[in-house]
């Protein structure tokens, strides 16, 4: 998989982009947001298609 968090965003299309944790839409483009934290010794990521979806997200 192409790294969807890269600044280049080359070769990232809707099929290879991660889904937004709030609405399920592809999380790509300039509005994309990613939250990362460590849990149990590993990194956990949540991707969002926009700042508004990130704000609406309710951590499980």
Coordinates of N, CA and C in Angstrom, one line a residue, residues 35-60:
X35 N -4.8 10.9 13.3 CA -4.4 10.9 14.7 C -3.7 9.6 15.0
X36 N -2.5 9.7 15.7 CA -1.7 8.5 16.0 C -1.4 8.5 17.5
X37 N -1.5 7.3 18.1 CA -1.1 7.2 19.5 C -0.5 5.8 19.7
X38 N 0.1 5.6 20.8 CA 0.7 4.3 21.1 C -0.2 3.5 22.1
X39 N -0.5 2.3 21.8 CA -1.3 1.4 22.6 C -0.7 0.0 22.6
X40 N -0.4 -0.5 23.8 CA 0.1 -1.8 23.9 C 1.4 -2.0 23.2
X41 N 2.2 -1.0 23.1 CA 3.5 -1.1 22.5 C 3.5 -0.9 21.0
X42 N 2.4 -0.6 20.4 CA 2.3 -0.4 18.9 C 1.6 0.9 18.6
X43 N 1.8 1.4 17.4 CA 1.2 2.6 16.9 C -0.2 2.3 16.4
X44 N -1.2 3.2 16.8 CA -2.5 3.1 16.3 C -2.9 4.4 15.6
X45 N -3.5 4.2 14.4 CA -3.8 5.4 13.6 C -5.3 5.5 13.3
X46 N -5.8 6.7 13.3 CA -7.2 6.9 12.8 C -7.1 8.0 11.8
X47 N -7.7 7.7 10.6 CA -7.6 8.7 9.5 C -9.0 9.3 9.3
X48 N -9.0 10.6 8.9 CA -10.2 11.4 8.7 C -10.1 12.1 7.4
X49 N -11.3 12.3 6.8 CA -11.3 13.0 5.5 C -11.3 14.5 5.6
X50 N -11.6 15.0 6.8 CA -11.7 16.4 7.1 C -11.6 16.7 8.5
X51 N -11.3 18.0 8.8 CA -11.2 18.4 10.2 C -12.6 18.2 10.9
X52 N -13.7 18.5 10.2 CA -15.0 18.3 10.9 C -15.3 16.9 11.2
X53 N -14.8 15.9 10.4 CA -15.0 14.5 10.8 C -14.1 14.1 12.0
X54 N -12.9 14.7 12.0 CA -12.0 14.5 13.1 C -12.7 15.0 14.4
X55 N -13.3 16.1 14.4 CA -13.9 16.7 15.5 C -15.2 15.9 16.0
X56 N -15.9 15.3 15.0 CA -17.1 14.5 15.3 C -16.7 13.1 15.8
X57 N -15.5 12.6 15.6 CA -15.1 11.3 16.0 C -15.2 11.1 17.5
X58 N -15.8 10.0 17.9 CA -15.9 9.6 19.3 C -15.0 8.4 19.5
X59 N -13.9 8.5 20.2 CA -13.0 7.4 20.4 C -13.7 6.2 21.0
X60 N -13.5 5.1 20.4 CA -14.1 3.9 21.0 C -13.4 3.5 22.2

